[in-house]
Amino acid sequence: MTLNPQEFESLAERFKILSEPTRLQILSAICQGEYNVNDICRRTGLRQANVSKHLHLLKRAGVVACRRVGVCRYYRVIDRDLMNLCAKARREKFY
């Protein structure tokens, strides 16, 4: 694979997103639909402040998007490449 320095930097940033187990857990919880923070907390067992912090990072990285309904925000995965990579890792037991 031949990439220029900027492409390597971009690739490294994408892998940083996956390097945090909590973010992987959140992505797994929302990969099949759209959920608000309370739903994600129930599905993962994580605390609200922690989930919100990681969702903010995931949104800033372009991995998830959110929409507001009243006072709630509903999050969904928009970077399917990352989810496909996780699924492949699971199938091929990279972990």
PDB file of N, CA and C in Angstrom, residues 38-73:
ATOM      1  N   ASN A  38     -29.714   7.881  26.806  1.00  0.00           N
ATOM      2  CA  ASN A  38     -30.264   6.995  27.834  1.00  0.00           C
ATOM      3  C   ASN A  38     -30.365   5.565  27.329  1.00  0.00           C
ATOM      4  N   ASP A  39     -30.801   5.388  26.084  1.00  0.00           N
ATOM      5  CA  ASP A  39     -30.870   4.049  25.491  1.00  0.00           C
ATOM      6  C   ASP A  39     -29.481   3.413  25.438  1.00  0.00           C
ATOM      7  N   ILE A  40     -28.494   4.199  25.027  1.00  0.00           N
ATOM      8  CA  ILE A  40     -27.122   3.696  24.919  1.00  0.00           C
ATOM      9  C   ILE A  40     -26.597   3.295  26.300  1.00  0.00           C
ATOM     10  N   CYS A  41     -26.897   4.099  27.298  1.00  0.00           N
ATOM     11  CA  CYS A  41     -26.485   3.772  28.666  1.00  0.00           C
ATOM     12  C   CYS A  41     -27.100   2.452  29.119  1.00  0.00           C
ATOM     13  N   ARG A  42     -28.373   2.260  28.838  1.00  0.00           N
ATOM     14  CA  ARG A  42     -29.035   1.008  29.207  1.00  0.00           C
ATOM     15  C   ARG A  42     -28.430  -0.181  28.460  1.00  0.00           C
ATOM     16  N   ARG A  43     -28.132   0.009  27.186  1.00  0.00           N
ATOM     17  CA  ARG A  43     -27.594  -1.084  26.370  1.00  0.00           C
ATOM     18  C   ARG A  43     -26.153  -1.441  26.731  1.00  0.00           C
ATOM     19  N   THR A  44     -25.387  -0.480  27.236  1.00  0.00           N
ATOM     20  CA  THR A  44     -23.966  -0.703  27.504  1.00  0.00           C
ATOM     21  C   THR A  44     -23.621  -0.818  28.981  1.00  0.00           C
ATOM     22  N   GLY A  45     -24.453  -0.264  29.847  1.00  0.00           N
ATOM     23  CA  GLY A  45     -24.127  -0.221  31.267  1.00  0.00           C
ATOM     24  C   GLY A  45     -23.170   0.908  31.622  1.00  0.00           C
ATOM     25  N   LEU A  46     -22.888   1.781  30.668  1.00  0.00           N
ATOM     26  CA  LEU A  46     -21.990   2.907  30.893  1.00  0.00           C
ATOM     27  C   LEU A  46     -22.751   4.091  31.474  1.00  0.00           C
ATOM     28  N   ARG A  47     -22.024   4.993  32.103  1.00  0.00           N
ATOM     29  CA  ARG A  47     -22.635   6.191  32.687  1.00  0.00           C
ATOM     30  C   ARG A  47     -22.862   7.261  31.625  1.00  0.00           C
ATOM     31  N   GLN A  48     -23.864   8.090  31.864  1.00  0.00           N
ATOM     32  CA  GLN A  48     -24.292   9.106  30.896  1.00  0.00           C
ATOM     33  C   GLN A  48     -23.163  10.060  30.512  1.00  0.00           C
ATOM     34  N   ALA A  49     -22.411  10.550  31.486  1.00  0.00           N
ATOM     35  CA  ALA A  49     -21.342  11.503  31.186  1.00  0.00           C
ATOM     36  C   ALA A  49     -20.278  10.872  30.288  1.00  0.00           C
ATOM     37  N   ASN A  50     -19.955   9.624  30.552  1.00  0.00           N
ATOM     38  CA  ASN A  50     -18.962   8.908  29.761  1.00  0.00           C
ATOM     39  C   ASN A  50     -19.460   8.693  28.327  1.00  0.00           C
ATOM     40  N   VAL A  51     -20.705   8.260  28.194  1.00  0.00           N
ATOM     41  CA  VAL A  51     -21.299   8.039  26.863  1.00  0.00           C
ATOM     42  C   VAL A  51     -21.333   9.352  26.085  1.00  0.00           C
ATOM     43  N   SER A  52     -21.774  10.409  26.725  1.00  0.00           N
ATOM     44  CA  SER A  52     -21.859  11.709  26.051  1.00  0.00           C
ATOM     45  C   SER A  52     -20.495  12.175  25.558  1.00  0.00           C
ATOM     46  N   LYS A  53     -19.477  12.012  26.391  1.00  0.00           N
ATOM     47  CA  LYS A  53     -18.116  12.419  26.017  1.00  0.00           C
ATOM     48  C   LYS A  53     -17.647  11.662  24.772  1.00  0.00           C
ATOM     49  N   HIS A  54     -17.846  10.358  24.772  1.00  0.00           N
ATOM     50  CA  HIS A  54     -17.390   9.551  23.637  1.00  0.00           C
ATOM     51  C   HIS A  54     -18.234   9.801  22.383  1.00  0.00           C
ATOM     52  N   LEU A  55     -19.527  10.014  22.550  1.00  0.00           N
ATOM     53  CA  LEU A  55     -20.369  10.352  21.392  1.00  0.00           C
ATOM     54  C   LEU A  55     -19.922  11.660  20.761  1.00  0.00           C
ATOM     55  N   HIS A  56     -19.533  12.614  21.595  1.00  0.00           N
ATOM     56  CA  HIS A  56     -19.033  13.886  21.078  1.00  0.00           C
ATOM     57  C   HIS A  56     -17.784  13.659  20.215  1.00  0.00           C
ATOM     58  N   LEU A  57     -16.864  12.842  20.702  1.00  0.00           N
ATOM     59  CA  LEU A  57     -15.644  12.538  19.947  1.00  0.00           C
ATOM     60  C   LEU A  57     -15.970  11.793  18.650  1.00  0.00           C
ATOM     61  N   LEU A  58     -16.886  10.841  18.723  1.00  0.00           N
ATOM     62  CA  LEU A  58     -17.283  10.079  17.534  1.00  0.00           C
ATOM     63  C   LEU A  58     -17.966  10.973  16.506  1.00  0.00           C
ATOM     64  N   LYS A  59     -18.764  11.903  16.992  1.00  0.00           N
ATOM     65  CA  LYS A  59     -19.440  12.833  16.077  1.00  0.00           C
ATOM     66  C   LYS A  59     -18.426  13.754  15.413  1.00  0.00           C
ATOM     67  N   ARG A  60     -17.503  14.281  16.200  1.00  0.00           N
ATOM     68  CA  ARG A  60     -16.478  15.171  15.662  1.00  0.00           C
ATOM     69  C   ARG A  60     -15.607  14.462  14.617  1.00  0.00           C
ATOM     70  N   ALA A  61     -15.419  13.154  14.785  1.00  0.00           N
ATOM     71  CA  ALA A  61     -14.606  12.371  13.857  1.00  0.00           C
ATOM     72  C   ALA A  61     -15.399  11.930  12.630  1.00  0.00           C
ATOM     73  N   GLY A  62     -16.708  12.211  12.608  1.00  0.00           N
ATOM     74  CA  GLY A  62     -17.515  11.831  11.455  1.00  0.00           C
ATOM     75  C   GLY A  62     -17.954  10.381  11.448  1.00  0.00           C
ATOM     76  N   VAL A  63     -17.907   9.747  12.608  1.00  0.00           N
ATOM     77  CA  VAL A  63     -18.299   8.339  12.715  1.00  0.00           C
ATOM     78  C   VAL A  63     -19.795   8.209  12.981  1.00  0.00           C
ATOM     79  N   VAL A  64     -20.334   9.119  13.785  1.00  0.00           N
ATOM     80  CA  VAL A  64     -21.764   9.109  14.085  1.00  0.00           C
ATOM     81  C   VAL A  64     -22.364  10.465  13.748  1.00  0.00           C
ATOM     82  N   ALA A  65     -23.665  10.449  13.580  1.00  0.00           N
ATOM     83  CA  ALA A  65     -24.432  11.681  13.399  1.00  0.00           C
ATOM     84  C   ALA A  65     -25.551  11.662  14.428  1.00  0.00           C
ATOM     85  N   CYS A  66     -26.115  12.827  14.687  1.00  0.00           N
ATOM     86  CA  CYS A  66     -27.230  12.865  15.618  1.00  0.00           C
ATOM     87  C   CYS A  66     -28.307  13.802  15.083  1.00  0.00           C
ATOM     88  N   ARG A  67     -29.506  13.534  15.555  1.00  0.00           N
ATOM     89  CA  ARG A  67     -30.618  14.427  15.247  1.00  0.00           C
ATOM     90  C   ARG A  67     -31.332  14.711  16.553  1.00  0.00           C
ATOM     91  N   ARG A  68     -31.858  15.905  16.654  1.00  0.00           N
ATOM     92  CA  ARG A  68     -32.538  16.331  17.874  1.00  0.00           C
ATOM     93  C   ARG A  68     -34.044  16.140  17.716  1.00  0.00           C
ATOM     94  N   VAL A  69     -34.638  15.550  18.752  1.00  0.00           N
ATOM     95  CA  VAL A  69     -36.092  15.420  18.848  1.00  0.00           C
ATOM     96  C   VAL A  69     -36.450  15.935  20.226  1.00  0.00           C
ATOM     97  N   GLY A  70     -37.010  17.132  20.280  1.00  0.00           N
ATOM     98  CA  GLY A  70     -37.277  17.758  21.569  1.00  0.00           C
ATOM     99  C   GLY A  70     -35.966  18.003  22.286  1.00  0.00           C
ATOM    100  N   VAL A  71     -35.851  17.461  23.499  1.00  0.00           N
ATOM    101  CA  VAL A  71     -34.609  17.642  24.262  1.00  0.00           C
ATOM    102  C   VAL A  71     -33.635  16.482  24.070  1.00  0.00           C
ATOM    103  N   CYS A  72     -34.061  15.443  23.375  1.00  0.00           N
ATOM    104  CA  CYS A  72     -33.212  14.260  23.161  1.00  0.00           C
ATOM    105  C   CYS A  72     -32.460  14.348  21.840  1.00  0.00           C
ATOM    106  N   ARG A  73     -31.280  13.763  21.835  1.00  0.00           N
ATOM    107  CA  ARG A  73     -30.503  13.601  20.607  1.00  0.00           C
ATOM    108  C   ARG A  73     -30.398  12.112  20.331  1.00  0.00           C
TER     109      ARG A  73
END
